[in-house]
Amino acid sequence: MDSAGEVPAASAGFDFASIPASYRSCVPCHLPVVRAYLGHGMAASAGPVAEVPSGELTHPLTGVEYRLETEPAGRAGRAAADAGYEAVLTAAYPDGGRRSQAVVGRIGAGIFDISWATAEIHPTTGEVLDRLFFAPVETVTGHGMELSPFDLHPGSAGLDMALTGDCLTCHTTARPEEIAGADPFPNHRLGVDAFAAGAVAPLGCDACHGPTERHAKIMTGEVTAARGDNGLPSLGQWPAAAQRDVCGRCHLQGDARFELASPHADLAALEGKPLAGRVPTFVAAKPVEDHRFVSQLERLALSACFLQSQQMTCTTCHDPHLGARDQGTASFDAACGECHGGSAETVSASATSTAGASTCSREEGLTVEAVLGEPARSDAGCVDCHMRRSQPFDLPHVRSADHWIQRQPPRPTDSLPHRQFADAGGELVLFDGERLAPMLASPEGARWLDAAEALAYATAARFPEALERFDRLPAPGSPEATSSAVPEGLDPILSRPSFHSSRALLLQAHGRFGEAMAAWDDAVALDPEGASSRLGRARLRLDTGDLRGVVEDTEAVLADHPESDGPWRMRAEMAERLGRPDMALAAVENITAAWPSDARAWHRQGLLASVLGRRESYDSARSHLEILSPELAASLPPFGQMPVPNPGAR
C-alpha cells in the first residue's frame, strides 16, 4: 500500500488479507516474490486453526484414547464450541477419567504434517485456560491422525507437554514476551488467543532479511539514507558461511541446541558473528546412516559437494522464495549441472545413454530405480539418485530429502523405529566449530566450550559426561563462576541463569548439595526475578530444612506471578512436613484453583478437607475427581473419616 493506504494498481486483485500484516508493505514493490512466497511452507509455519481433520486412536503403551473432534460432545466440548473453538481434543483414560483441550493453533504448513496447539478446558466450568500445550496427536499428511513423536516415549507428558515460546522459535519470529505481552510463567502461559490474534505469526520477509521497516521508509522517501544503503543487509554479498548461518537458525537441530541470543535478532548486527557462537548446536561426531527431519545443514556439510567447495550455500540449489515442490526436481537437477558439467538437458542425456560421460558416471542402462529401488522423478535423476528421500528417524510416517549428497546413498528406509537422538552414546561435537577455532584457542574460549559441552550433554540426558565438564569450570559461588568474559564473536554462557540452573540440578541429583545451593544462588543473583531459578532453589531449601528460605523464594515468585501453582506446591509440601494440615489444605486449594486438571492435587485436597471437616472443599474435590479420575474419587474416604493410603493413580 502507498502512503495514503491505497492498494497500488500493479497489485489490483491481490488478496491482502491472505498475508500477515508484517509483510504487506512488501507487496507494492515485490508482488511476484510475495505471490511465490505464499506457496512456501515458511509462509504457513504457524497460525490460527483453519480446518482440523477428525480422528481417534489409542495409545499402545498407556491405553489412553485420544479423540480429535470438530463436533465435540459433552459439557467441555460444547463449552469450547460455544466459545468459538472449532475442534476439541479429548483424552479418555483407562480408569474412566477424561480431560479435554481446545485446539487453538496450528504449527506447520501441512506439507508433511501439522502439530496442534491446545489449551486446557476447565473440567467443570468449561473455561478455556491460558496455558498452551503441544497436542500428543498430530495430523500427518497422507496418514491422518498419529501420535506426536514425543508421545511415543515411555513416561511421556501426554496432554501436559508444554508449548513454550522457545519451542516456536523456528515457526515465528515473535519472542515469548511478545506473544504473552509479558514474561510468562509458567513459560507456556502464552494466552489462549496467541495464534488467533496473530501474536504467533508465520515466518515472513523479516525472518530472513531482518526488520523491513527502515527499508520500506527508505524506498518511499520517508527516510534518507546513504547511497547504496537500502535498509537491509545484502545477504547475497555475505560470505557463504554467513549465508548458511541465516538458514541454519531453523534448519539445523542436532542432538543438542540452545540459544544464547535470539536467532531472529537484527541480522545487520550479526554479520561476522558465526551462528555456532550464538546458537551452539551439537551433532554426532560419527555420522549415522539415517537423518533427522530438521538436519538439512548438518547433512549437507557431510557431502563431498560441500567439502570440495565450501562456497556452497543453501541458495546454490534453493530459491528461498519458492517451496521445494514449486521449484521442482528438474530445477535441482539443473543446479547439479551448474557444477557437474552442463545443463539439465545434457545431464539427462548422459545419464540415460552415454556411459562414463563427464556429467554422470552411471553405467549405460543403469537406472535410478535399480540404484535406490524407486523410479526417478525427473529425466536427469540427479537428486533422486544422490539425495535419497526416506523417513527421518525422529518423525514417523513422513518422507523427506536427506541432504547428505552421496555417490550411492543407502536405499531408503521407511520403517525406522522412532528415536530422539542420532547417536545416543557417541561423542558430540560443536557443528561448524572450526570457524570458532581462533576464539576457542584462548583460555576464555576453552572455558566457553566446556560450558557449551556441559549443556549439550545435559540436554542429551548424558549426565556423567555433563557433570565432568561442569567440574572443569570455576566453582559455583566463585566470582569467576558467572563471568561474561568471552572472545569477540561468542555470546556468553556463564552469565546466563539457565546455565547455573542446569548445573545446580545436576549437582543436586548427585548429592552435592552445598555446591548445588551455590549454583542456585548464582542463578538467582543473575536474575533475581527468575521464577524457575527461585523455585529450584526453594526445592533444595525445602530438602535441606531451610523453611525460611522456602517462604522467601516462593513469596518472591507469587509477588510476580500470583496465579502460578508452582510456589503453592512447594508450600504444600512444607506444610505437610511441619504437620500443619490446615496450611497444607490452603496451599493445595491454590494449586487446584491455578491448575484445575491436576487429579492428584484434587485427591490431596479431598483427603485434607475430610480430616479438617471442610465440606465444601471436600465436595469440590470429589466432583472434579469424578471427571478426571474416577479411580481416585473412589479412593476418597467418606467425609469426616481418616484417609486411606493414596493408591498412586494418575
XYZ file of C-alpha atoms in Angstrom:
650
model
C 0.000 0.000 0.000
C 1.172 3.545 -0.661
C 1.487 6.310 1.899
C -2.204 7.095 1.537
C -3.145 3.499 2.335
C -4.298 2.733 -1.204
C -3.634 -0.555 -2.964
C -1.322 0.122 -5.955
C -2.743 -0.638 -9.375
C 0.012 -3.175 -10.033
C -1.334 -5.316 -7.240
C -5.018 -4.885 -8.002
C -6.958 -8.048 -7.305
C -4.384 -9.286 -4.826
C -5.861 -10.586 -1.575
C -4.044 -8.571 1.077
C -5.911 -10.417 3.801
C -4.137 -13.615 2.768
C -0.765 -12.485 4.092
C 0.337 -11.430 7.580
C 0.362 -7.715 8.276
C 4.100 -7.883 8.960
C 4.941 -8.025 5.251
C 2.003 -6.461 3.470
C 4.161 -3.393 2.955
C 6.423 -5.542 0.728
C 3.660 -6.190 -1.808
C 3.765 -2.922 -3.797
C 7.394 -3.421 -4.853
C 7.729 -7.181 -4.578
C 4.359 -8.561 -5.630
C 5.716 -11.503 -7.721
C 8.044 -12.522 -4.893
C 5.283 -12.321 -2.309
C 2.907 -14.282 -4.538
C 5.512 -17.029 -4.900
C 6.402 -16.999 -1.214
C 2.788 -17.513 -0.168
C 3.102 -21.057 -1.530
C 6.188 -21.720 0.598
C 5.835 -23.769 3.766
C 7.578 -20.995 5.695
C 4.696 -18.649 4.904
C 2.374 -21.052 6.734
C 4.756 -22.108 9.512
C 2.221 -21.293 12.234
C -1.157 -19.670 12.533
C -4.780 -19.893 13.568
C -6.821 -23.026 13.156
C -8.416 -23.378 9.726
C -9.553 -26.983 9.359
C -8.925 -29.835 11.791
C -9.490 -33.373 10.488
C -11.285 -35.556 12.993
C -9.716 -38.786 14.166
C -9.184 -41.133 17.062
C -6.553 -43.579 18.248
C -5.497 -45.479 21.354
C -2.014 -45.125 22.772
C -0.437 -48.604 22.656
C 1.556 -48.106 25.876
C -0.844 -46.224 28.135
C -4.252 -47.234 26.828
C -5.300 -43.574 26.661
C -7.866 -42.969 23.924
C -7.401 -39.693 22.044
C -10.244 -38.202 20.041
C -9.927 -35.118 17.870
C -13.441 -33.856 17.174
C -14.873 -30.932 15.260
C -18.347 -31.513 16.684
C -17.447 -32.420 20.254
C -19.975 -33.874 22.627
C -20.018 -33.437 26.377
C -20.025 -30.360 28.558
C -16.410 -29.388 27.909
C -16.773 -29.784 24.153
C -19.992 -27.806 23.998
C -18.498 -25.038 26.105
C -15.464 -24.833 23.792
C -17.706 -24.748 20.726
C -19.809 -22.003 22.304
C -16.595 -20.044 22.897
C -15.740 -20.257 19.195
C -13.206 -23.093 19.157
C -13.669 -25.354 16.158
C -12.115 -28.553 17.489
C -11.521 -30.315 20.784
C -9.002 -32.985 21.750
C -10.288 -35.385 24.411
C -8.234 -37.929 26.319
C -10.154 -40.833 27.863
C -8.082 -42.679 30.475
C -8.343 -46.392 31.334
C -9.975 -45.626 34.708
C -12.748 -43.642 33.004
C -11.266 -40.209 33.583
C -11.410 -37.518 30.896
C -9.584 -34.337 30.035
C -10.328 -32.004 27.141
C -8.337 -29.331 25.364
C -9.467 -26.825 22.750
C -7.414 -26.705 19.546
C -6.268 -23.080 19.418
C -3.447 -23.025 16.867
C -1.588 -24.748 14.080
C 2.151 -25.422 13.845
C 3.400 -26.459 10.419
C 2.191 -25.924 6.875
C 0.740 -29.389 6.344
C 3.234 -30.290 3.607
C 4.466 -33.089 5.864
C 2.287 -32.769 8.936
C 0.606 -30.341 11.313
C 1.098 -30.180 15.054
C -1.751 -28.717 17.061
C -1.530 -26.152 19.827
C -4.114 -26.758 22.515
C -5.377 -25.103 25.687
C -6.959 -26.905 28.633
C -10.708 -26.789 29.131
C -11.665 -26.453 32.796
C -13.171 -29.823 33.781
C -16.296 -28.319 35.383
C -16.768 -24.745 34.160
C -15.770 -25.236 30.504
C -13.486 -22.191 30.602
C -10.557 -22.408 28.180
C -7.399 -21.720 30.184
C -4.366 -19.723 29.045
C -1.552 -22.299 29.111
C -0.612 -23.782 25.745
C 0.357 -27.370 25.004
C 1.690 -29.496 22.186
C -1.111 -31.931 21.423
C 0.021 -35.565 21.839
C -1.516 -36.265 18.421
C -0.835 -34.606 15.082
C -2.139 -34.811 11.554
C 0.346 -36.423 9.160
C -0.294 -35.666 5.502
C -1.480 -38.805 3.761
C -1.787 -40.759 7.004
C -4.258 -38.844 9.139
C -4.064 -38.705 12.916
C -0.920 -40.136 14.514
C 0.787 -39.908 17.884
C 3.143 -36.957 18.172
C 6.781 -38.089 18.336
C 7.216 -37.046 21.976
C 4.257 -39.234 22.999
C 5.988 -42.341 21.636
C 8.383 -42.413 24.597
C 7.600 -44.155 27.893
C 6.812 -41.565 30.546
C 5.597 -39.005 28.010
C 3.933 -35.880 29.355
C 0.878 -36.611 27.221
C -1.599 -33.735 27.393
C 0.821 -31.846 29.657
C 3.573 -31.314 27.057
C 4.157 -27.576 27.420
C 4.270 -25.401 24.294
C 6.609 -22.528 25.099
C 7.740 -19.512 23.126
C 11.163 -21.094 22.795
C 9.561 -24.177 21.202
C 8.143 -21.907 18.499
C 11.412 -20.190 17.652
C 11.649 -21.724 14.146
C 7.986 -21.137 13.352
C 7.666 -17.463 14.279
C 9.992 -14.541 14.897
C 7.949 -13.445 17.939
C 9.625 -13.914 21.301
C 7.784 -15.268 24.395
C 7.338 -11.843 25.967
C 5.923 -10.532 22.680
C 3.486 -13.416 22.423
C 2.288 -13.223 26.015
C 2.588 -9.456 26.447
C 4.876 -10.036 29.436
C 7.460 -12.530 30.632
C 5.280 -15.647 31.040
C 5.379 -18.059 33.977
C 4.809 -20.914 33.737
C 6.633 -20.426 30.466
C 3.801 -21.922 28.395
C 1.298 -19.420 29.729
C 1.215 -17.673 26.375
C -2.505 -16.961 26.179
C -5.346 -18.863 24.609
C -5.656 -16.340 21.755
C -1.937 -16.189 20.893
C -2.478 -17.846 17.500
C -5.881 -16.410 16.632
C -4.832 -12.842 17.464
C -1.696 -13.065 15.318
C 0.887 -12.943 18.113
C 2.227 -16.256 16.789
C 2.619 -15.147 13.161
C 4.173 -17.284 10.413
C 7.628 -16.522 9.085
C 7.670 -13.501 6.797
C 10.222 -11.416 4.950
C 11.820 -10.292 8.213
C 12.708 -13.878 9.148
C 15.496 -13.909 6.549
C 16.006 -10.235 5.740
C 15.719 -8.726 9.198
C 13.396 -5.847 10.149
C 11.963 -4.336 6.983
C 10.552 -1.073 8.359
C 13.614 1.037 7.606
C 13.891 -0.431 4.111
C 10.276 0.473 3.337
C 10.775 4.029 4.597
C 13.932 4.482 2.539
C 12.267 3.211 -0.609
C 9.264 5.519 -0.149
C 11.498 8.517 0.608
C 10.312 8.850 4.179
C 13.888 8.285 5.400
C 17.065 9.450 3.672
C 19.970 7.021 3.564
C 23.485 6.945 2.146
C 23.942 5.882 -1.455
C 23.751 2.094 -1.737
C 22.019 1.680 1.622
C 18.538 0.275 1.088
C 17.964 -0.504 4.757
C 18.537 -4.264 4.571
C 21.692 -6.344 4.836
C 22.915 -7.559 1.448
C 22.792 -11.261 2.206
C 23.994 -12.210 -1.260
C 27.213 -10.272 -0.633
C 27.920 -12.024 2.658
C 30.473 -14.867 2.805
C 28.988 -18.289 2.098
C 29.298 -19.386 5.733
C 27.369 -16.335 6.931
C 24.661 -17.021 4.355
C 24.373 -20.581 5.635
C 24.012 -19.231 9.157
C 20.803 -17.485 8.161
C 19.256 -20.789 7.092
C 20.874 -22.746 9.915
C 18.893 -20.834 12.508
C 15.949 -23.108 11.653
C 17.382 -25.894 9.507
C 19.962 -27.203 11.966
C 18.760 -29.033 15.066
C 21.405 -31.570 16.056
C 21.248 -33.688 19.198
C 21.531 -30.607 21.417
C 20.922 -26.957 20.635
C 20.496 -23.910 22.845
C 20.066 -20.239 22.133
C 22.427 -17.738 23.721
C 20.871 -14.976 21.622
C 17.631 -14.783 19.704
C 18.081 -16.452 16.300
C 15.929 -13.678 14.867
C 17.946 -10.750 16.168
C 18.708 -7.927 13.745
C 20.761 -9.595 11.006
C 22.715 -6.435 10.276
C 24.173 -6.599 13.784
C 25.111 -10.270 13.427
C 27.267 -10.145 10.301
C 30.594 -11.717 11.153
C 29.288 -13.474 14.284
C 29.093 -17.204 13.457
C 25.866 -18.947 14.341
C 27.798 -21.526 16.373
C 28.801 -18.788 18.801
C 25.216 -17.579 19.273
C 23.174 -20.772 18.925
C 25.584 -23.657 19.663
C 24.405 -26.895 18.080
C 25.996 -30.245 18.844
C 25.864 -33.176 16.428
C 27.080 -36.750 16.459
C 30.827 -36.874 15.836
C 30.334 -40.083 13.859
C 27.697 -39.545 11.157
C 24.826 -42.015 11.195
C 23.134 -43.544 8.176
C 19.723 -42.074 8.991
C 18.766 -38.424 9.035
C 16.772 -36.129 11.285
C 13.865 -34.149 9.836
C 15.489 -30.800 10.629
C 19.065 -31.676 9.717
C 19.451 -30.135 6.277
C 22.574 -28.097 7.022
C 24.177 -30.774 9.177
C 23.784 -33.384 6.435
C 24.818 -31.035 3.626
C 28.103 -30.427 5.443
C 28.889 -34.156 5.146
C 28.616 -34.069 1.344
C 31.587 -34.216 -0.990
C 29.938 -31.400 -2.958
C 30.211 -29.199 0.109
C 33.595 -30.361 1.358
C 35.203 -29.704 -2.021
C 33.526 -26.319 -2.461
C 32.624 -24.611 0.771
C 31.322 -21.656 -1.174
C 28.193 -23.768 -1.465
C 25.169 -22.292 0.288
C 21.545 -23.322 0.604
C 20.665 -20.920 -2.214
C 23.093 -22.717 -4.529
C 20.213 -25.109 -5.083
C 17.161 -23.482 -3.450
C 15.218 -20.403 -4.414
C 14.329 -19.192 -0.887
C 11.114 -17.585 -2.119
C 9.787 -20.862 -3.560
C 8.880 -24.051 -1.777
C 10.751 -27.149 -2.919
C 7.603 -28.566 -4.518
C 7.032 -25.440 -6.573
C 10.657 -25.204 -7.570
C 10.562 -28.765 -8.860
C 13.014 -31.626 -9.103
C 14.216 -30.565 -12.558
C 15.362 -27.253 -11.104
C 17.566 -29.038 -8.580
C 18.967 -31.272 -11.311
C 19.866 -28.128 -13.245
C 21.711 -26.831 -10.176
C 23.722 -30.057 -10.161
C 24.590 -29.402 -13.787
C 26.000 -25.982 -12.927
C 28.879 -27.653 -11.096
C 28.969 -31.032 -12.786
C 29.289 -30.104 -16.409
C 26.386 -28.818 -18.384
C 22.714 -28.086 -18.419
C 19.941 -30.306 -17.160
C 19.421 -31.454 -20.757
C 22.987 -32.683 -21.194
C 22.949 -34.266 -17.755
C 19.741 -36.046 -18.715
C 21.189 -37.264 -22.000
C 24.390 -38.574 -20.477
C 22.573 -40.179 -17.589
C 20.305 -42.173 -19.849
C 22.535 -43.028 -22.769
C 26.251 -42.282 -22.586
C 28.256 -44.318 -20.119
C 31.136 -42.533 -18.450
C 30.144 -39.035 -19.559
C 31.638 -36.224 -17.516
C 28.219 -35.249 -16.224
C 27.247 -38.656 -14.861
C 29.309 -41.763 -14.227
C 26.337 -44.113 -14.151
C 26.970 -47.088 -16.427
C 24.826 -47.431 -19.510
C 21.411 -48.908 -18.836
C 21.633 -48.460 -15.064
C 18.517 -46.665 -13.820
C 17.753 -44.693 -10.698
C 15.227 -47.356 -9.744
C 17.937 -50.021 -9.885
C 20.091 -47.938 -7.526
C 17.504 -46.803 -4.979
C 14.537 -49.039 -5.657
C 12.354 -46.153 -6.817
C 11.776 -44.512 -10.187
C 13.289 -41.110 -10.893
C 11.027 -38.080 -10.664
C 12.878 -36.262 -13.459
C 14.665 -37.132 -16.675
C 18.148 -36.462 -15.302
C 17.535 -38.179 -11.980
C 20.417 -36.390 -10.216
C 18.759 -35.648 -6.882
C 16.713 -38.857 -6.973
C 19.873 -40.917 -7.244
C 22.175 -38.928 -4.970
C 19.804 -37.458 -2.356
C 17.543 -40.224 -1.177
C 14.104 -39.486 0.220
C 13.326 -41.565 3.280
C 11.792 -41.438 6.734
C 13.614 -39.286 9.290
C 14.373 -41.167 12.498
C 12.523 -38.596 14.614
C 9.320 -38.186 12.582
C 7.481 -41.392 11.650
C 5.178 -41.669 8.618
C 6.982 -38.844 6.790
C 9.454 -38.828 3.901
C 11.909 -36.011 3.379
C 15.146 -35.422 1.494
C 18.385 -36.476 3.133
C 20.753 -33.604 2.280
C 23.866 -35.776 2.572
C 24.678 -35.924 -1.149
C 26.443 -39.243 -1.803
C 27.729 -41.100 -4.821
C 25.453 -44.005 -3.914
C 23.445 -43.467 -0.734
C 21.835 -46.364 1.136
C 18.418 -47.385 -0.074
C 15.510 -45.514 1.518
C 14.122 -46.854 4.784
C 10.557 -46.024 5.752
C 10.054 -48.143 8.852
C 12.638 -46.818 11.294
C 11.782 -47.087 14.984
C 11.473 -43.601 16.413
C 14.411 -42.281 18.402
C 15.269 -38.898 19.864
C 19.000 -38.711 19.197
C 21.143 -39.542 16.198
C 23.717 -41.274 18.392
C 22.625 -41.773 21.986
C 26.068 -42.810 23.202
C 28.650 -41.372 20.835
C 30.710 -38.221 21.114
C 29.021 -34.892 20.433
C 30.852 -32.117 18.597
C 30.039 -28.473 18.027
C 28.736 -28.046 14.497
C 30.843 -25.596 12.492
C 33.249 -25.344 15.414
C 36.164 -24.884 13.022
C 35.058 -21.295 12.417
C 35.342 -20.666 16.140
C 38.822 -22.200 16.464
C 40.685 -18.876 16.838
C 38.246 -17.783 19.561
C 38.309 -21.134 21.373
C 42.124 -21.175 21.491
C 42.172 -18.624 24.339
C 41.557 -19.614 27.998
C 38.213 -17.790 27.914
C 37.283 -19.608 24.702
C 38.214 -23.004 26.131
C 36.058 -22.250 29.165
C 33.184 -21.276 26.864
C 33.485 -24.611 25.031
C 33.478 -26.558 28.314
C 30.301 -24.737 29.327
C 28.682 -25.379 25.958
C 29.577 -29.068 26.060
C 28.243 -29.344 29.622
C 24.875 -28.012 28.494
C 24.908 -30.201 25.392
C 25.454 -33.445 27.301
C 22.906 -32.400 29.927
C 20.371 -31.708 27.155
C 21.061 -35.176 25.747
C 20.461 -36.660 29.240
C 24.060 -37.857 29.437
C 24.648 -36.645 32.940
C 28.061 -38.128 33.888
C 29.626 -36.527 30.819
C 27.852 -33.253 31.562
C 28.991 -33.234 35.192
C 32.597 -33.915 34.180
C 32.530 -30.752 32.065
C 30.730 -28.685 34.685
C 33.514 -29.636 37.088
C 36.147 -28.153 34.760
C 34.602 -24.721 35.278
C 35.036 -22.263 38.144
C 33.354 -23.482 41.313
C 29.770 -22.357 41.935
C 29.665 -19.244 44.067
C 33.093 -18.021 42.996
C 33.405 -14.637 41.264
C 34.564 -16.359 38.081
C 31.541 -18.690 38.004
C 29.302 -16.027 36.460
C 31.884 -14.303 34.299
C 30.702 -12.868 30.990
C 34.239 -12.515 29.584
C 34.382 -14.295 26.215
C 36.258 -13.651 22.956
C 34.613 -11.428 20.366
C 32.153 -13.455 18.305
C 30.900 -15.658 21.151
C 27.837 -14.954 23.257
C 28.447 -15.501 26.997
C 27.228 -18.690 28.658
C 28.369 -18.333 32.271
C 26.327 -15.177 32.732
C 23.085 -16.965 31.786
C 20.878 -18.033 34.721
C 19.755 -21.156 32.853
C 23.349 -22.429 32.759
C 23.560 -22.312 36.546
C 20.103 -23.843 36.936
C 21.214 -26.825 34.843
C 24.395 -27.099 36.851
C 22.502 -26.914 40.144
C 20.052 -29.647 39.176
C 22.869 -31.973 38.194
C 24.840 -31.313 41.378
C 21.683 -31.783 43.414
C 20.971 -35.128 41.744
C 24.466 -36.272 42.697
C 24.021 -35.292 46.347
C 26.447 -32.357 46.207
C 24.016 -30.071 47.998
C 26.414 -27.327 49.067
C 27.667 -26.784 45.538
C 24.126 -27.054 44.196
C 22.958 -24.314 46.553
C 25.821 -22.093 45.425
C 24.839 -22.709 41.795
C 21.197 -21.806 42.555
C 22.448 -18.657 44.289
C 24.410 -17.801 41.140
C 21.286 -18.233 39.001
C 19.153 -16.065 41.290
C 21.853 -13.395 41.559
C 21.973 -13.119 37.768
C 18.176 -12.812 37.541
C 16.503 -12.079 40.889
C 13.080 -12.159 39.226
C 13.641 -15.514 37.518
C 10.806 -17.698 38.758
C 12.317 -21.014 37.665
C 15.589 -20.364 39.490
C 13.740 -19.221 42.598
C 11.620 -22.365 42.695
C 14.625 -24.579 42.000
C 16.414 -23.054 44.973
C 13.261 -23.354 47.066
C 13.165 -27.089 46.341
C 16.711 -27.557 47.607
C 15.992 -25.335 50.607
C 12.991 -27.500 51.427
C 15.018 -30.690 51.124
C 17.739 -29.296 53.389
C 15.335 -27.923 56.004
C 15.677 -24.194 55.271
C 11.975 -23.406 55.616
C 12.521 -19.674 55.967
C 14.303 -19.768 52.609
C 11.362 -21.657 51.068
C 8.993 -18.906 52.179
C 11.347 -16.231 50.831
C 11.645 -17.751 47.366
C 8.011 -18.749 46.946
C 6.840 -15.335 48.134
C 9.048 -13.658 45.532
C 7.538 -15.803 42.750
C 3.964 -15.254 43.928
C 4.523 -11.500 44.008
C 5.290 -11.530 40.273
C 3.097 -14.482 39.242
C 0.170 -14.724 41.665
C -1.740 -17.233 39.532
C 1.066 -19.787 39.258
C 0.779 -23.127 41.026
C 4.486 -23.933 41.443
C 5.057 -21.917 44.639
C 1.965 -23.410 46.255
C 3.167 -26.945 45.525
C 6.321 -26.167 47.437
C 4.350 -24.651 50.319
C 2.001 -27.624 50.466
C 4.979 -29.959 50.924
C 6.437 -27.671 53.546
C 3.162 -27.574 55.490
C 2.858 -31.349 55.488
C 6.409 -31.712 56.774
C 5.508 -29.311 59.549
C 2.412 -31.345 60.418
C 0.089 -28.453 59.516
C -2.838 -29.900 57.506
C -4.643 -26.536 57.653
C -1.723 -24.802 55.923
C -1.386 -27.709 53.501
C -5.077 -27.515 52.521
C -4.850 -23.774 51.902
C -1.846 -24.349 49.646
C -3.482 -27.245 47.775
C -6.635 -25.197 47.183
C -4.443 -22.613 45.498
C -2.905 -25.360 43.341
C -6.287 -26.624 42.131
C -7.503 -23.077 41.530
C -4.445 -22.313 39.370
C -4.389 -25.685 37.596
C -7.765 -27.457 37.890
C -6.820 -30.541 35.833
C -4.406 -31.978 38.397
C -6.168 -35.093 39.656
C -3.585 -35.809 42.336
C -3.912 -32.314 43.762
C -7.702 -32.693 43.922
C -7.229 -36.042 45.661
C -4.945 -34.460 48.231
C -7.446 -31.658 48.721
C -10.212 -34.209 49.380
C -8.117 -36.083 51.938
C -7.132 -32.945 53.825
C -10.642 -31.491 53.689
C -12.064 -34.729 55.064
C -9.673 -34.664 58.026
C -10.296 -30.969 58.719
C -14.071 -31.127 58.274
C -14.183 -28.716 55.300
C -17.272 -29.966 53.500
C -17.322 -27.537 50.578
C -13.677 -28.162 49.770
C -14.232 -31.930 50.014
C -17.263 -31.891 47.721
C -15.409 -29.783 45.152
C -12.515 -32.254 45.156
C -14.824 -35.230 44.699
C -16.814 -33.631 41.862
C -13.641 -32.834 39.939
C -12.177 -36.296 40.544
C -15.300 -37.986 39.224
C -14.453 -36.353 35.882
C -10.666 -36.517 35.946
C -10.077 -39.863 37.702
C -12.962 -41.989 38.980
C -10.385 -44.351 40.496
C -9.069 -41.585 42.743
C -12.596 -40.409 43.507
C -13.489 -43.903 44.717
C -10.430 -43.951 46.965
C -11.534 -40.858 48.914
C -12.873 -41.769 52.357
C -16.375 -40.650 53.328
C -16.380 -37.077 54.555
C -15.015 -36.741 58.056
C -13.198 -40.076 58.142
C -9.465 -40.687 58.203
C -7.921 -41.085 54.745
C -6.820 -44.394 53.294
C -3.341 -44.635 51.693
C -3.024 -42.867 48.358
C -3.232 -45.560 45.631
C -0.861 -43.519 43.478
C -3.125 -43.357 40.462
C -2.630 -40.845 37.668
